[in-house]
CSV table of C-alpha atoms in Angstrom, one decimal:
chain,number,residue,atom,x,y,z
A,1,VAL,CA,-18.6,42.5,25.6
A,2,VAL,CA,-16.1,42.3,22.7
A,3,PHE,CA,-16.9,40.2,19.7
A,4,SER,CA,-14.1,37.7,20.4
A,5,ALA,CA,-15.5,37.1,23.9
A,6,LEU,CA,-18.9,36.5,22.4
A,7,LEU,CA,-17.5,34.0,20.0
A,8,ALA,CA,-15.5,32.2,22.7
A,9,MET,CA,-18.6,32.0,24.8
A,10,SER,CA,-20.7,30.7,22.0
A,11,ALA,CA,-18.2,27.9,21.4
A,12,CYS,CA,-18.7,26.6,25.0
A,13,GLN,CA,-22.4,27.4,25.8
A,14,GLY,CA,-25.8,26.6,24.6
A,15,ASN,CA,-27.2,23.6,22.6
A,16,ASN,CA,-24.3,23.9,20.1
A,17,SER,CA,-21.6,23.1,22.6
A,18,GLY,CA,-21.2,19.3,22.4
A,19,PRO,CA,-19.5,17.3,19.6
A,20,LYS,CA,-22.9,16.1,18.4
A,21,ALA,CA,-24.1,19.7,18.0
A,22,VAL,CA,-25.6,20.2,14.6
A,23,TRP,CA,-23.7,23.0,12.8
A,24,ALA,CA,-25.5,22.7,9.4
A,25,ARG,CA,-28.3,20.9,7.6
A,26,VAL,CA,-28.5,19.9,3.9
A,27,ASP,CA,-32.0,18.8,2.8
A,28,GLY,CA,-32.6,17.9,6.4
A,29,HIS,CA,-29.5,15.9,6.9
A,30,PRO,CA,-27.2,17.1,9.7
A,31,ILE,CA,-23.6,18.0,9.7
A,32,TYR,CA,-22.1,17.8,13.2
A,33,ARG,CA,-19.6,19.9,15.0
A,34,TYR,CA,-17.3,17.0,15.6
A,35,GLN,CA,-17.0,16.4,11.8
A,36,VAL,CA,-15.6,20.0,11.4
A,37,GLU,CA,-13.5,19.8,14.5
A,38,LYS,CA,-11.9,16.5,13.4
A,39,ILE,CA,-10.6,18.2,10.2
A,40,TYR,CA,-9.7,21.4,11.9
A,41,ASN,CA,-7.5,19.7,14.5
A,42,ARG,CA,-5.5,17.5,12.2
A,43,PRO,CA,-1.7,17.9,12.6
A,44,GLY,CA,-0.5,20.7,10.4
A,45,GLY,CA,-4.1,21.7,9.7
A,46,PRO,CA,-5.9,25.0,10.4
A,47,ALA,CA,-5.7,24.7,14.2
A,48,SER,CA,-1.9,25.1,14.0
A,49,GLU,CA,-2.3,28.4,12.0
A,50,ALA,CA,-5.2,30.1,13.7
A,51,GLU,CA,-4.0,33.0,15.9
A,52,ASP,CA,-7.2,34.0,17.6
A,53,GLN,CA,-10.8,33.0,18.0
A,54,GLU,CA,-12.0,35.0,15.0
A,55,GLU,CA,-9.5,33.3,12.7
A,56,SER,CA,-10.3,29.9,14.2
A,57,LEU,CA,-14.0,30.3,13.4
A,58,THR,CA,-13.2,31.5,9.9
A,59,TYR,CA,-11.3,28.3,9.3
A,60,LYS,CA,-14.2,26.2,10.7
A,61,LEU,CA,-16.7,28.0,8.5
A,62,ASP,CA,-14.5,27.2,5.5
A,63,ILE,CA,-14.4,23.5,6.5
A,64,LEU,CA,-18.1,23.4,7.2
A,65,ASN,CA,-18.8,24.9,3.8
A,66,GLN,CA,-16.7,22.2,2.1
A,67,LEU,CA,-18.6,19.5,4.0
A,68,ILE,CA,-21.9,21.1,2.8
A,69,ASN,CA,-20.7,21.1,-0.8
A,70,ASN,CA,-19.6,17.5,-0.5
A,71,ARG,CA,-23.0,16.5,0.9
A,72,ILE,CA,-24.8,18.4,-2.0
A,73,LEU,CA,-22.5,16.8,-4.6
A,74,MET,CA,-22.9,13.3,-3.1
A,75,ALA,CA,-26.7,13.7,-3.0
A,76,TYR,CA,-26.8,14.8,-6.7
A,77,ALA,CA,-24.5,11.9,-7.7
A,78,THR,CA,-26.8,9.4,-6.1
A,79,HIS,CA,-29.8,11.0,-7.7
A,80,SER,CA,-28.0,10.8,-11.1
A,81,GLY,CA,-27.2,7.1,-10.6
A,82,ILE,CA,-23.5,7.6,-10.1
A,83,THR,CA,-22.0,4.9,-7.8
A,84,VAL,CA,-18.6,3.6,-6.7
A,85,SER,CA,-18.2,-0.1,-6.2
A,86,GLU,CA,-16.4,-1.7,-3.3
A,87,SER,CA,-13.7,-3.0,-5.6
A,88,GLU,CA,-13.0,0.6,-6.8
A,89,VAL,CA,-12.7,1.7,-3.2
A,90,ASP,CA,-10.4,-1.2,-2.4
A,91,THR,CA,-8.2,-0.4,-5.4
A,92,LYS,CA,-7.8,3.3,-4.4
A,93,VAL,CA,-7.3,2.5,-0.8
A,94,ALA,CA,-4.6,0.0,-1.7
A,95,GLN,CA,-2.9,2.6,-3.9
A,96,LEU,CA,-2.9,5.2,-1.1
A,97,LYS,CA,-1.7,2.7,1.5
A,98,SER,CA,1.1,1.3,-0.7
A,99,PRO,CA,3.9,3.7,0.4
A,100,TYR,CA,3.3,2.6,4.1
A,101,SER,CA,3.6,-0.5,6.1
A,102,GLN,CA,0.4,-1.4,8.0
A,103,LYS,CA,1.8,0.0,11.2
A,104,GLN,CA,2.9,3.2,9.5
A,105,PHE,CA,-0.6,3.5,7.9
A,106,GLU,CA,-2.3,3.1,11.2
A,107,GLU,CA,-0.1,5.7,12.8
A,108,GLU,CA,-0.9,8.1,10.0
A,109,LEU,CA,-4.7,7.5,10.6
A,110,LYS,CA,-4.2,8.1,14.3
A,111,LYS,CA,-2.5,11.4,13.7
A,112,ARG,CA,-5.4,12.5,11.7
A,113,GLY,CA,-8.0,11.2,14.2
A,114,MET,CA,-9.4,8.8,11.7
A,115,THR,CA,-10.4,5.1,11.6
A,116,GLU,CA,-10.0,2.9,8.6
A,117,SER,CA,-13.7,3.2,8.1
A,118,ASP,CA,-13.4,7.0,8.1
A,119,PHE,CA,-10.7,6.7,5.5
A,120,ARG,CA,-12.7,4.4,3.2
A,121,ASN,CA,-15.7,6.7,3.5
A,122,ASP,CA,-13.5,9.7,2.5
A,123,VAL,CA,-12.1,7.7,-0.5
A,124,ARG,CA,-15.6,6.7,-1.6
A,125,THR,CA,-16.7,10.4,-1.4
A,126,ARG,CA,-13.8,11.6,-3.5
A,127,LEU,CA,-14.2,8.9,-6.1
A,128,THR,CA,-18.0,9.6,-6.4
A,129,VAL,CA,-17.5,13.3,-6.6
A,130,ASN,CA,-14.7,12.9,-9.2
A,131,LYS,CA,-17.0,10.7,-11.4
A,132,LEU,CA,-19.7,13.4,-11.2
A,133,ILE,CA,-17.3,16.2,-12.0
A,134,ASN,CA,-15.7,14.3,-14.9
A,135,ARG,CA,-19.2,13.6,-16.4
A,136,ASP,CA,-20.7,17.0,-16.0
A,137,ILE,CA,-17.7,19.4,-16.1
A,138,ASN,CA,-14.4,18.0,-17.4
A,139,SER,CA,-16.0,16.3,-20.4
A,140,ARG,CA,-17.5,19.7,-21.5
A,141,VAL,CA,-14.3,21.8,-21.4
A,142,SER,CA,-12.0,22.3,-24.3
A,143,VAL,CA,-9.1,24.6,-25.4
A,144,SER,CA,-8.7,25.9,-28.9
A,145,GLU,CA,-5.6,26.9,-30.8
A,146,ALA,CA,-6.8,30.5,-30.6
A,147,ASP,CA,-7.0,30.2,-26.8
A,148,ILE,CA,-3.5,29.0,-26.6
A,149,LYS,CA,-2.1,31.8,-28.9
A,150,ALA,CA,-3.9,34.5,-26.9
A,151,TYR,CA,-2.6,33.1,-23.6
A,152,TYR,CA,0.9,33.0,-25.0
A,153,GLU,CA,0.8,36.6,-26.2
A,154,HIS,CA,-0.4,37.8,-22.8
A,155,ASN,CA,2.1,35.8,-20.9
A,156,LYS,CA,5.1,35.8,-23.2
A,157,ALA,CA,7.6,36.6,-20.5
A,158,ALA,CA,6.7,33.4,-18.6
A,159,PHE,CA,8.2,31.4,-21.5
A,160,ASP,CA,11.5,33.1,-21.5
A,161,VAL,CA,13.7,30.6,-19.7
A,162,PRO,CA,16.6,32.5,-18.0
A,163,GLU,CA,18.9,29.4,-17.7
A,164,THR,CA,19.0,25.9,-19.1
A,165,GLU,CA,16.8,23.4,-17.1
A,166,TYR,CA,17.2,19.7,-16.9
A,167,HIS,CA,14.3,17.3,-16.3
A,168,LEU,CA,15.7,14.6,-14.1
A,169,ALA,CA,14.6,11.4,-12.4
A,170,GLN,CA,16.7,9.7,-9.7
A,171,ILE,CA,17.0,6.6,-7.7
A,172,GLU,CA,18.6,7.3,-4.3
A,173,VAL,CA,19.9,4.9,-1.7
A,174,THR,CA,21.1,6.4,1.6
A,175,PRO,CA,23.6,4.6,3.9
A,176,GLY,CA,21.5,4.8,7.1
A,177,SER,CA,18.1,3.9,8.5
A,178,ASN,CA,15.5,6.5,7.5
A,179,SER,CA,11.9,6.5,8.9
A,180,ASN,CA,10.8,8.8,6.1
A,181,VAL,CA,11.5,6.3,3.4
A,182,HIS,CA,8.2,5.5,1.5
A,183,ASN,CA,8.6,3.1,-1.4
A,184,LEU,CA,6.3,0.3,-2.6
A,185,LYS,CA,8.6,-2.4,-1.1
A,186,ASN,CA,9.2,-0.4,2.1
A,187,ASP,CA,12.9,-1.2,1.5
A,188,ASP,CA,15.5,0.8,3.4
A,189,ALA,CA,19.2,0.1,3.4
A,190,LYS,CA,20.3,0.5,7.1
A,191,THR,CA,24.1,0.4,6.8
A,192,PRO,CA,26.7,1.7,4.3
A,193,GLN,CA,27.4,-1.9,3.2
A,194,MET,CA,23.7,-2.6,2.6
A,195,ALA,CA,23.4,0.6,0.7
A,196,LEU,CA,26.2,-0.2,-1.6
A,197,ARG,CA,24.9,-3.7,-2.3
A,198,LYS,CA,21.4,-2.3,-2.9
A,199,ILE,CA,22.4,0.4,-5.4
A,200,GLN,CA,24.6,-2.1,-7.3
A,201,ALA,CA,21.7,-4.5,-7.5
A,202,LEU,CA,19.3,-1.8,-8.7
A,203,TYR,CA,21.8,-0.7,-11.3
A,204,ALA,CA,22.0,-4.2,-12.6
A,205,GLN,CA,18.2,-4.4,-12.9
A,206,LEU,CA,18.2,-1.2,-14.9
A,207,LYS,CA,21.0,-2.4,-17.2
A,208,ALA,CA,19.0,-5.6,-17.7
A,209,GLY,CA,16.1,-3.4,-19.1
A,210,HIS,CA,13.9,-2.9,-16.0
A,211,ASP,CA,11.7,0.3,-16.1
A,212,PHE,CA,13.4,3.2,-14.3
A,213,ALA,CA,10.2,4.6,-12.9
A,214,THR,CA,9.1,1.2,-11.6
A,215,VAL,CA,12.4,0.5,-9.9
A,216,ALA,CA,12.3,4.0,-8.3
A,217,ARG,CA,8.8,3.5,-7.0
A,218,ASN,CA,9.7,0.1,-5.6
A,219,TYR,CA,13.2,0.9,-4.0
A,220,SER,CA,14.3,4.5,-4.1
A,221,GLU,CA,14.9,6.0,-0.7
A,222,ASP,CA,14.2,9.6,-1.7
A,223,PRO,CA,10.9,10.4,0.1
A,224,ALA,CA,10.2,13.4,-2.1
A,225,THR,CA,10.4,11.5,-5.5
A,226,ALA,CA,10.1,7.7,-5.0
A,227,MET,CA,6.3,7.5,-5.4
A,228,SER,CA,6.5,9.7,-8.6
A,229,GLY,CA,8.9,7.2,-10.2
A,230,GLY,CA,11.9,9.3,-9.2
A,231,ASP,CA,10.7,12.4,-11.1
A,232,MET,CA,12.5,15.4,-9.8
A,233,GLY,CA,11.0,17.9,-12.3
A,234,PHE,CA,13.0,20.5,-14.1
A,235,LEU,CA,16.1,21.7,-12.2
A,236,PRO,CA,18.0,24.9,-13.4
A,237,THR,CA,21.7,24.7,-13.9
A,238,SER,CA,22.3,26.8,-10.8
A,239,ALA,CA,20.5,24.1,-8.7
A,240,LEU,CA,22.8,21.4,-10.1
A,241,ALA,CA,25.8,23.3,-9.0
A,242,ALA,CA,25.1,22.3,-5.4
A,243,SER,CA,26.3,18.8,-6.3
A,244,PRO,CA,29.3,19.0,-8.7
A,245,ALA,CA,29.4,15.2,-9.0
A,246,ILE,CA,25.8,15.1,-10.2
A,247,GLU,CA,26.2,18.2,-12.4
A,248,ARG,CA,29.1,16.8,-14.3
A,249,VAL,CA,27.3,13.6,-15.0
A,250,VAL,CA,24.0,15.3,-16.0
A,251,LYS,CA,25.7,17.6,-18.5
A,252,SER,CA,27.3,14.5,-20.1
A,253,LEU,CA,24.0,12.7,-20.7
A,254,LYS,CA,21.8,12.8,-23.7
A,255,VAL,CA,18.0,12.8,-23.3
A,256,GLY,CA,16.8,9.4,-22.4
A,257,GLU,CA,20.2,8.2,-21.1
A,258,MET,CA,20.9,7.0,-17.6
A,259,SER,CA,24.0,7.6,-15.5
A,260,GLY,CA,26.1,5.1,-13.7
A,261,ILE,CA,26.2,5.0,-9.8
A,262,ILE,CA,27.0,8.5,-8.5
A,263,THR,CA,28.4,8.8,-4.9
A,264,THR,CA,27.7,12.0,-2.9
A,265,ARG,CA,27.7,12.9,0.7
A,266,SER,CA,24.0,11.9,1.0
A,267,GLY,CA,24.4,8.5,-0.5
A,268,TYR,CA,24.2,6.8,-3.9
A,269,HIS,CA,22.3,8.0,-6.9
A,270,ILE,CA,21.4,6.8,-10.4
A,271,ILE,CA,20.2,9.7,-12.6
A,272,LYS,CA,18.1,9.6,-15.8
A,273,LEU,CA,17.8,12.7,-18.1
A,274,LEU,CA,14.2,13.0,-19.2
A,275,GLY,CA,14.5,16.3,-21.0
A,276,ILE,CA,16.2,19.6,-21.5
A,277,GLU,CA,14.7,23.1,-21.6
A,278,LYS,CA,17.3,25.4,-23.2
A,279,ALA,CA,17.6,29.0,-22.1
A,280,GLY,CA,15.9,31.7,-24.2
A,281,GLN,CA,12.4,32.6,-25.5
A,282,HIS,CA,10.3,29.5,-26.2
A,283,SER,CA,8.0,29.8,-29.2
A,284,VAL,CA,4.2,29.2,-29.1
A,285,SER,CA,4.8,26.5,-31.7
A,286,ASP,CA,6.9,24.4,-29.2
A,287,PRO,CA,4.7,21.4,-28.3
A,288,LYS,CA,5.9,21.6,-24.7
A,289,VAL,CA,4.7,25.2,-24.5
A,290,GLN,CA,1.4,24.3,-26.1
A,291,ASN,CA,0.9,21.4,-23.7
A,292,GLN,CA,1.7,23.6,-20.6
A,293,ILE,CA,-0.7,26.4,-21.8
A,294,ARG,CA,-3.5,23.8,-22.6
A,295,LYS,CA,-3.2,22.3,-19.1
A,296,THR,CA,-3.3,25.8,-17.5
A,297,LEU,CA,-6.4,26.9,-19.5
A,298,LEU,CA,-8.2,23.6,-19.0
A,299,ASN,CA,-7.7,23.9,-15.2
A,300,GLU,CA,-8.9,27.5,-15.2
A,301,LYS,CA,-12.0,26.6,-17.2
A,302,GLU,CA,-12.7,23.5,-15.1
A,303,GLN,CA,-12.4,25.5,-11.9
A,304,LEU,CA,-14.8,28.2,-13.2
A,305,LEU,CA,-17.4,25.7,-14.4
A,306,LYS,CA,-17.1,23.7,-11.2
A,307,ALA,CA,-17.8,26.8,-9.1
A,308,ALA,CA,-20.8,27.8,-11.2
A,309,TYR,CA,-22.1,24.2,-11.3
A,310,LEU,CA,-21.9,23.9,-7.5
A,311,GLU,CA,-23.8,27.1,-7.1
A,312,THR,CA,-26.6,25.9,-9.3
A,313,LEU,CA,-26.8,22.7,-7.1
A,314,ARG,CA,-26.8,24.8,-3.9
A,315,ASP,CA,-29.7,26.8,-5.3
A,316,LYS,CA,-31.7,23.7,-5.5
A,317,ALA,CA,-30.8,22.3,-2.1
A,318,ARG,CA,-32.1,23.3,1.3
A,319,VAL,CA,-29.0,24.5,3.1
A,320,GLN,CA,-29.0,25.8,6.7
A,321,ASN,CA,-25.6,26.9,8.1
A,322,LEU,CA,-26.4,27.1,11.8
A,323,LEU,CA,-22.8,28.0,12.8
A,324,ALA,CA,-22.9,31.0,10.4
A,325,GLU,CA,-26.3,32.0,11.7
A,326,ARG,CA,-25.1,31.9,15.3
A,327,ILE,CA,-22.0,34.1,14.6
A,328,VAL,CA,-24.2,36.7,12.8
A,329,LYS,CA,-26.7,36.7,15.7
A,330,GLU,CA,-24.0,37.3,18.3
A,331,MET,CA,-22.6,40.2,16.3
A,332,LYS,CA,-25.8,42.2,16.9
């Protein structure tokens, strides 16, 4: 019998076949098959990518391993006296729900096979683990000037900008109903007339001194940037060329300035120029270069320390991966 047939058989037979089957134990606490399957089968998740039984089980092993790690980290956080209050959970849940109406939020949960209770538990786990990681890892990591200079010398080509880039933020209003709109006010102009009135009102707010990022989060209809305060990141000159109307305005702005109302085929826009990266080799003395390198090195060091930290905790825990044991047994 081929290996894939054995694996397929093992998924359906024996005392590991039901959703309540125990697939792992951490210090005697079970992790069930259904917990893995729920994550595996989420829309756009691993189930949509797995091409065969072997690949499917590989994904499930990865998910199970993450659940094991979370159980270990949560147990250690509890042992260390790290807790998360209900008010902290409430605040984070409200923040995550803010781009959606209650109906939209419930639909998102349904797509993921989750209840609100599941969602709150996930939030509590993430907050607790983050507190533990911040205390034991992030607070211990630093980057020196020598580190920055060494990284720059080894990656000099990465700081040679081939064309001028513009750091932009935008507020966009489209002249038709769009179910993908996610702003804090759940505000969507549904007709061309409503769109024109809305962009004019928003422009008046900005001219009166309202914060650009706040207005964008509250009212912008660009689903990709609204929740980040309209921040579009750095766009090269060649990307701006796709919209001549916006390109002309952007090139006339000074850093910190805001455009008037720009009309394009997709709707109305108000653009703010946040910064410019000129073409050419950027020096290691450039504060932006230093900040970029520092973030990269901090992330690398944190990831390394986190991996080592987790391994030390796993060494102290009693972990039994029953799914892995079953797969190995059936290979013999």
